[in-house]
């Protein structure tokens, strides 16, 4: 697991049924591209987050396949429909097998 | 600062050198498109790709894709060593078929987005992004 | 400004084809999270009287997307490191069994205003201290913990946290009294040409701000936005690391981060921005 990986998510605490809300996510990760060389001229091996998903009550909002061209500290902004109260689960999948997860509860109101 | 004719010319010339020649699309990019579309024809209406005309730094270039009714949107950086950037698949709870992210561009080049629509058709949008090279290593 | 902005816009229309995108600092207002308006362009403080007509934050010299990234704490990647420092703030380290919070409580309350007045004189130590020096003095003397690397991630993250709670407050470093000698030494360095290129700080940041150096838009070199999240290296950068980069670019042997020379230079450069808001962590290219 890369050092100091920390997910951040911005989602509303409340929404009305059927409302479309804006979600922002950011996770601290070097996204080592596999294209860089170290001081000795050796290629630094690729180590990235290769997939990001957002689900609400088990249903998919977005599922993103990520390539090395996604910048360090990957950022996504997208919209979700909130049909009901529930949990929004965000998951990032690392090349090294690590999985980082964050959950935000959204109430109706 | 006063802008003399000379300083404008000098800056213009410097900028041309800095931007250099646009990078060429690679065979890998063509392959990625073929794989995504199955070789289908691509329309040009219904997909908006927003990217800066000039990026201050190729390491962090904000882009947005928006294709109402799309199932998935593929984003490619045609001049990168590996052209893949991301593929957004939209689920039943997507509030719109749009997304923003920040990407790396190895140099001035075309960023291409291709949307797969629900009816199986494909739409392509392209945007040229000039990537500047800073004067100071810092 | 209005007139020059118009001229720039007219020139810009023709110049895009030649690749020139911007030259003058951009007229814009920095409002963080749609609530805190920062002072990013103001009257020249005493330290630059006669040298600069106005002082301008580096924010005005950056592109539209970069400026926008700093206006929202979620979009600002520097804030990730502020959150990491919040965890460190509460973490007990060292022989004394203390965390920062043990003495200072909530950083949002206790650290408010601190960034704005550093570097400052420390009476007990009889020296001018940068904020990094003060953090390490706290760690070694009160926590009995190891000092942090001067330009390391843990240090710049902690400085980002301390700066973030002072955003919007005016930079107000003292230049007289016990610090006067150090301030003079810093001023001397600012105007001294170094390296094979024989450039002083002033040659770029006082004589030529607003102009392009290759494709970079030269700013006034203000440090009110530090630590800075740079798109170039995608991490937070401290003041002395930036000084080092600048001096190296003149093709000179550089001073070391934390050295008396850079402490003096930081004090002087900070005073050139007295009146600008604390902005750190800012976003630059």
XYZ file of C-alpha atoms in Angstrom:
532
model
C 0.000 0.000 0.000
C 1.299 3.419 -0.908
C 2.106 5.634 2.076
C -0.436 7.983 3.551
C -3.311 7.163 1.227
C -6.227 9.250 2.409
C -9.596 9.470 0.672
C -11.676 12.641 0.779
C -15.286 12.787 -0.312
C -17.666 15.715 -0.592
C -21.304 14.611 -0.606
C -24.393 16.247 0.884
C -25.668 14.886 4.206
C -29.259 15.311 3.050
C -31.144 15.167 -0.232
C -34.774 15.032 -1.271
C -36.007 11.791 -2.864
C -35.038 11.708 -6.531
C -32.679 14.686 -6.227
C -29.515 14.878 -8.319
C -26.497 15.784 -6.185
C -22.874 16.655 -7.007
C -20.175 14.399 -5.600
C -16.465 15.215 -5.457
C -13.722 12.766 -4.517
C -9.988 13.096 -4.041
C -7.508 10.523 -2.787
C -3.861 11.088 -1.934
C -1.847 8.724 -4.124
C 1.363 9.187 -6.150
C -0.050 7.467 -9.300
C 3.446 6.397 -10.341
C 3.059 6.149 -14.093
C 5.738 3.608 -14.946
C 7.193 6.139 -17.400
C 9.602 7.851 -15.010
C 13.203 6.956 -14.299
C 15.056 7.265 -11.015
C 18.425 9.002 -10.517
C 20.265 5.851 -11.685
C 18.287 5.655 -14.913
C 16.138 2.699 -13.851
C 12.452 2.808 -14.673
C 10.308 3.344 -11.584
C 7.654 0.605 -11.744
C 4.037 1.578 -12.323
C 1.952 1.808 -9.146
C -1.438 3.417 -9.595
C -5.037 3.237 -8.509
C -6.582 1.480 -11.514
C -10.287 1.625 -10.696
C -12.702 3.810 -8.790
C -16.340 3.006 -8.104
C -19.222 4.800 -6.445
C -22.339 2.880 -5.411
C -25.447 3.948 -3.573
C -27.349 1.232 -1.698
C -25.563 -1.321 -3.872
C -26.432 0.288 -7.220
C -23.711 1.762 -9.427
C -23.358 5.505 -9.880
C -20.036 5.436 -11.749
C -17.343 2.859 -12.392
C -14.109 4.354 -13.676
C -11.189 2.497 -15.238
C -8.090 4.578 -14.486
C -4.862 4.660 -16.495
C -1.451 6.151 -15.576
C -2.480 9.433 -17.248
C -4.702 10.270 -14.283
C -2.850 12.886 -12.209
C -1.302 12.378 -8.781
C -3.953 12.609 -6.043
C -6.802 11.506 -8.352
C -9.824 13.795 -8.439
C -13.323 13.024 -9.741
C -16.482 15.070 -9.859
C -19.794 13.587 -11.022
C -23.513 13.555 -10.233
C -25.695 10.957 -8.512
C -29.437 10.482 -8.172
C -30.566 9.851 -4.593
C -33.788 7.778 -4.711
C -33.913 7.106 -0.982
C -31.924 7.437 2.254
C -28.868 5.231 2.352
C -25.129 4.774 2.121
C -22.892 5.913 -0.666
C -19.818 3.722 -0.866
C -16.644 4.885 -2.619
C -13.938 2.346 -3.453
C -10.466 2.813 -4.913
C -8.489 -0.226 -6.165
C -4.675 -0.050 -6.033
C -2.332 -1.948 -8.397
C -0.765 -3.531 -5.305
C -4.057 -5.119 -4.279
C -4.933 -2.553 -1.597
C -8.535 -1.367 -1.532
C -9.467 1.963 0.025
C -13.075 2.517 0.982
C -15.104 5.453 2.272
C -18.812 5.575 3.119
C -21.108 8.606 3.354
C -24.644 8.330 4.685
C -27.232 10.504 2.975
C -30.550 11.156 4.714
C -33.793 12.290 3.151
C -34.790 15.791 4.059
C 4.278 47.001 -17.665
C 4.093 48.614 -21.059
C 3.689 46.330 -24.003
C 5.984 47.335 -26.828
C 5.764 45.845 -30.278
C 9.146 44.306 -29.740
C 8.276 42.609 -26.459
C 5.155 41.113 -28.014
C 7.214 39.686 -30.879
C 9.796 38.279 -28.504
C 7.145 36.670 -26.347
C 5.370 35.248 -29.374
C 8.553 33.702 -30.689
C 9.417 32.277 -27.281
C 5.972 30.779 -26.946
C 6.212 29.087 -30.343
C 9.426 27.428 -29.303
C 7.932 26.398 -25.968
C 4.815 24.840 -27.481
C 6.794 23.034 -30.130
C 5.122 20.726 -32.577
C 1.965 18.859 -31.651
C 2.562 15.234 -30.777
C 1.252 12.641 -33.234
C -1.442 10.116 -32.476
C -0.001 6.673 -31.894
C -1.055 3.322 -33.266
C -1.898 2.327 -29.696
C -4.477 5.115 -29.577
C -6.058 3.916 -32.823
C -6.161 0.383 -31.389
C -7.843 1.604 -28.193
C -10.509 3.380 -30.238
C -11.090 0.302 -32.398
C -11.440 -1.865 -29.313
C -13.973 0.506 -27.717
C -16.092 1.087 -30.822
C -15.573 -2.204 -32.645
C -14.721 -0.103 -35.662
C -18.155 1.552 -35.785
C -18.589 5.006 -37.309
C -18.603 7.864 -34.849
C -20.946 10.849 -34.859
C -20.002 14.301 -33.650
C -23.137 15.512 -31.833
C -24.058 14.923 -28.218
C -20.687 14.775 -26.471
C -18.992 17.787 -24.926
C -15.320 17.597 -23.997
C -14.124 20.586 -21.979
C -10.369 21.076 -21.692
C -8.214 24.191 -21.403
C -6.834 25.601 -24.623
C -3.542 26.130 -22.824
C -2.530 24.067 -19.797
C -0.131 25.725 -17.371
C 1.351 22.401 -16.477
C 0.927 19.076 -18.237
C 0.982 17.237 -14.906
C -2.468 18.408 -13.843
C -4.892 19.304 -16.638
C -8.567 19.572 -15.680
C -11.015 18.041 -18.178
C -14.753 17.361 -18.244
C -16.811 15.025 -20.413
C -20.584 15.239 -20.781
C -22.737 13.041 -23.025
C -26.417 12.897 -22.047
C -27.656 9.343 -22.451
C -24.199 7.746 -22.667
C -23.448 4.337 -21.194
C -19.717 4.911 -21.134
C -17.155 7.520 -22.135
C -13.568 6.683 -23.083
C -10.914 9.399 -22.754
C -7.608 9.198 -24.613
C -4.543 11.420 -24.709
C -3.428 10.834 -28.289
C 0.142 12.035 -27.789
C 0.996 10.330 -24.502
C 3.424 7.358 -24.390
C 0.379 5.262 -23.457
C -2.800 6.908 -24.737
C -5.295 5.558 -22.190
C -6.636 8.057 -19.634
C -9.909 6.716 -18.242
C -13.159 5.001 -19.077
C -16.245 6.213 -17.241
C -19.112 3.739 -17.054
C -22.374 5.225 -15.821
C -24.717 3.142 -13.654
C -28.465 3.415 -13.029
C -27.941 6.021 -10.294
C -25.751 8.363 -12.322
C -27.270 11.837 -11.990
C -25.855 12.850 -15.348
C -23.580 11.245 -17.879
C -20.781 13.630 -17.111
C -17.579 13.602 -15.069
C -14.559 15.789 -14.358
C -11.033 14.728 -13.551
C -7.407 15.905 -13.796
C -5.048 14.295 -16.265
C -1.421 14.191 -17.380
C -0.399 15.295 -20.852
C 3.162 14.657 -22.021
C 3.019 17.637 -24.381
C 0.807 19.611 -26.737
C -1.667 17.166 -28.257
C -5.282 16.211 -28.918
C -7.403 14.864 -26.097
C -10.148 12.639 -27.487
C -13.365 11.466 -25.840
C -15.665 8.807 -27.301
C -19.111 8.143 -25.871
C -20.967 4.876 -26.286
C -24.649 5.782 -26.394
C -27.498 3.594 -25.114
C -28.608 2.815 -28.689
C -25.172 1.391 -29.454
C -23.981 4.341 -31.504
C -20.743 6.210 -30.859
C -19.890 9.891 -30.659
C -16.421 11.441 -30.735
C -15.151 14.807 -29.533
C -11.609 16.142 -29.672
C -9.831 19.085 -28.114
C -6.318 20.330 -28.731
C -4.494 21.264 -25.525
C -1.293 23.271 -25.678
C 1.037 22.332 -22.837
C 3.477 25.015 -21.791
C 6.972 24.409 -20.519
C 7.886 26.565 -17.561
C 10.913 28.787 -17.539
C 12.025 27.935 -14.022
C 12.865 24.514 -12.665
C 11.982 25.752 -9.200
C -5.313 48.686 -14.823
C -8.561 48.864 -16.769
C -6.827 50.323 -19.784
C -3.943 47.898 -19.756
C -6.366 45.004 -19.283
C -8.196 46.098 -22.420
C -4.972 46.372 -24.355
C -3.973 42.938 -23.139
C -7.309 41.524 -24.251
C -6.936 43.086 -27.698
C -3.361 41.924 -28.038
C -4.372 38.528 -26.684
C -6.865 38.008 -29.500
C -4.121 38.388 -32.072
C -1.452 36.738 -30.019
C -3.185 33.434 -29.318
C -2.074 32.207 -32.716
C 1.485 33.103 -31.817
C 1.013 31.242 -28.564
C 1.003 34.151 -26.135
C -1.821 33.532 -23.739
C -1.436 36.040 -20.967
C 0.958 38.628 -19.723
C -0.552 41.062 -17.242
C -1.618 39.756 -13.855
C -5.252 38.713 -14.175
C -7.883 40.925 -12.573
C -9.925 38.557 -10.447
C -11.097 38.144 -6.864
C -10.106 35.175 -4.724
C -12.972 33.997 -2.558
C -12.357 30.745 -0.697
C -15.345 28.392 -0.330
C -17.673 31.191 -1.470
C -17.213 32.931 1.888
C -13.711 34.198 2.654
C -12.489 36.986 0.383
C -8.712 37.287 0.400
C -6.618 40.384 -0.166
C -4.448 39.440 -3.135
C -3.670 42.859 -4.602
C -3.046 45.844 -2.366
C -1.011 48.962 -1.630
C 2.713 48.538 -1.268
C 3.893 48.090 2.329
C 6.816 50.060 3.780
C 9.330 47.349 2.846
C 8.881 47.964 -0.887
C 8.220 51.679 -0.875
C 9.627 53.132 -4.074
C 10.351 49.655 -5.469
C 6.848 48.352 -6.245
C 3.692 50.410 -6.845
C 1.429 47.637 -5.508
C 1.899 44.161 -4.135
C 0.225 41.285 -5.963
C -0.194 37.671 -4.921
C 1.177 35.019 -7.264
C -2.431 33.837 -7.644
C -3.059 36.633 -10.177
C -0.261 35.340 -12.402
C -1.747 31.890 -12.841
C -4.200 30.502 -15.377
C -7.968 30.266 -14.996
C -8.047 26.594 -13.997
C -5.218 26.959 -11.485
C -6.872 29.975 -9.865
C -10.171 28.113 -9.599
C -8.493 25.146 -7.938
C -7.483 27.316 -4.973
C -10.935 28.835 -4.494
C -12.482 25.660 -3.109
C -11.003 23.647 -0.273
C -12.159 20.428 -1.834
C -10.615 21.197 -5.205
C -7.357 22.367 -3.587
C -5.076 19.308 -3.412
C -3.023 21.052 -0.701
C -5.899 20.472 1.694
C -5.252 16.709 1.687
C -2.035 17.481 3.477
C -3.796 19.793 5.912
C -5.997 16.825 6.855
C -2.942 14.613 7.272
C -1.410 17.261 9.542
C -4.620 17.359 11.603
C -4.027 13.677 12.377
C -0.374 14.414 13.212
C -1.499 17.323 15.428
C -3.347 14.866 17.672
C -0.647 12.180 17.613
C 1.471 11.745 20.752
C 5.173 11.591 19.911
C 8.393 11.811 21.899
C 9.574 11.143 25.435
C 7.294 13.731 27.047
C 4.196 11.840 25.900
C 2.636 14.874 24.290
C 0.992 15.764 21.024
C 0.675 19.275 19.592
C -2.894 19.230 20.897
C -1.747 18.482 24.464
C -0.578 22.078 24.805
C -2.243 23.916 21.932
C -5.709 22.328 21.909
C -7.630 22.935 18.717
C -5.352 24.227 15.953
C -8.222 26.211 14.479
C -8.298 28.374 17.606
C -4.760 28.367 18.945
C -2.933 28.762 15.626
C -5.139 31.498 14.207
C -2.925 34.442 13.280
C 0.352 32.615 13.884
C 1.377 32.220 10.220
C 0.791 35.937 9.612
C 3.595 37.122 11.906
C 6.373 34.615 11.134
C 9.352 34.787 10.836
C 9.569 36.541 14.215
C 11.952 37.208 17.062
C 12.154 34.595 19.824
C 13.313 36.346 22.990
C 14.326 33.214 24.923
C 16.415 31.827 22.091
C 17.682 35.247 21.037
C 17.086 34.486 17.363
C 14.772 35.095 14.446
C 12.668 31.990 13.978
C 10.776 30.785 10.963
C 7.591 28.827 11.601
C 9.447 25.629 10.690
C 12.083 26.413 13.350
C 9.340 27.038 15.902
C 7.611 23.732 15.084
C 10.888 21.897 15.558
C 11.711 23.800 18.758
C 8.330 22.703 20.098
C 9.020 19.122 19.079
C 12.516 18.871 20.547
C 12.025 20.976 23.696
C 8.424 20.315 24.717
C 7.567 16.970 23.141
C 11.127 15.628 23.366
C 10.586 14.227 19.878
C 12.812 14.151 16.805
C 12.779 17.331 14.716
C 11.084 17.118 11.318
C 13.100 17.498 8.107
C 12.985 21.200 7.254
C 11.526 20.750 3.770
C 9.946 17.299 4.289
C 6.290 16.433 3.702
C 5.465 16.212 7.418
C 6.806 19.718 7.979
C 5.170 21.335 4.956
C 1.892 19.595 5.827
C 2.051 20.940 9.391
C 2.784 24.416 8.041
C -0.143 24.075 5.647
C -2.425 23.299 8.599
C -1.110 26.249 10.604
C -1.366 28.563 7.567
C -4.846 27.386 6.605
C -6.404 28.652 9.835
C -5.000 32.151 9.211
C -6.245 32.468 5.639
C -7.658 35.913 5.039
C -5.595 37.542 7.795
C -3.017 40.075 6.594
C 0.649 39.130 6.602
C 2.182 41.353 9.259
C 5.806 40.513 10.019
C 7.846 42.943 12.097
C 10.899 44.439 10.421
C 12.278 46.595 13.217
C 13.547 46.149 16.775
C 15.501 42.941 17.381
C 14.887 41.619 13.848
C 16.150 44.757 12.070
C 19.644 43.396 11.492
C 18.351 40.109 10.039
C 15.878 42.011 7.871
C 18.704 44.156 6.463
C 20.734 41.016 5.755
C 17.733 39.568 3.903
C 17.336 42.722 1.858
C 21.012 42.613 0.942
C 20.588 39.034 -0.310
C 17.451 39.957 -2.279
C 19.384 42.500 -4.325
C 22.615 40.492 -4.662
C 23.233 38.892 -8.060
C 24.177 35.222 -7.806
C 25.293 32.423 -10.077
C 26.611 32.204 -13.601
C 23.523 34.042 -14.803
C 24.194 36.848 -12.326
C 20.584 37.287 -11.356
C 19.238 38.674 -8.115
C 15.741 37.988 -6.786
C 14.878 41.556 -7.813
C 15.938 41.074 -11.447
C 13.042 38.690 -12.023
C 10.485 39.464 -9.337
C 10.807 43.232 -9.036
C 12.095 44.400 -12.437
C 10.222 41.928 -14.641
C 7.133 40.611 -12.892
C 4.270 40.285 -15.359
C 6.621 39.355 -18.185
C 7.102 35.880 -19.555
C 10.244 33.870 -18.845
C 9.884 31.279 -21.596
C 6.308 30.119 -20.960
C 6.292 31.034 -17.256
C 4.544 34.152 -16.090
C 6.858 35.912 -13.651
C 5.187 36.895 -10.399
C 6.413 39.232 -7.700
C 7.726 36.217 -5.810
C 5.433 36.850 -2.871
C 5.432 34.114 -0.218
C 2.036 34.771 1.411
C 0.696 31.617 -0.286
C 3.197 29.135 1.143
C 3.197 26.225 1.513
C 2.337 25.968 -2.185
C 0.832 22.945 -3.904
C 2.564 22.971 -7.276
C 0.961 21.254 -10.256
C 4.499 20.650 -11.489
C 5.585 18.349 -8.674
C 2.118 17.616 -7.218
C 3.150 18.212 -3.634
C 3.376 20.969 -1.057
C 6.503 23.106 -1.308
C 7.995 25.157 1.501
C 9.490 28.639 1.187
C 13.120 27.589 1.535
C 12.750 24.769 -1.008
C 11.441 27.370 -3.467
C 14.278 29.787 -2.649
C 16.712 26.954 -3.276
C 15.128 26.238 -6.674
C 15.286 29.889 -7.637
C 18.915 30.337 -6.610
C 19.860 27.096 -8.352
C 18.260 28.431 -11.531
C 20.704 31.338 -11.449
C 23.315 28.546 -11.648
C 24.674 29.267 -8.197
C 25.599 27.087 -5.257
C 22.516 27.476 -3.075
C 22.144 28.129 0.613
C 20.590 25.309 2.607
C 16.965 25.280 3.768
C 16.974 26.504 7.361
C 20.289 28.335 6.921
C 20.692 31.815 8.465
C 20.805 33.272 4.917
C 17.437 31.804 3.936
C 15.910 32.732 7.310
C 16.949 36.343 6.703
C 15.708 36.226 3.103
C 12.369 34.767 4.225
C 11.894 37.546 6.779
C 12.620 40.196 4.167
C 10.507 38.630 1.406
C 7.617 38.062 3.851
C 7.713 41.777 4.750
C 7.394 42.658 1.048
C 3.983 41.034 1.264
C 2.787 42.723 4.454
C -0.882 43.500 3.840
C -1.565 40.575 1.511
C -3.709 37.813 2.997
C -2.211 34.589 4.262
C -3.184 32.126 1.481
C -1.442 28.850 2.300
C -1.862 26.237 1.115
C -2.140 27.925 -2.269
C -2.090 26.312 -5.724
C 0.459 27.337 -8.343
C 1.881 25.780 -11.509
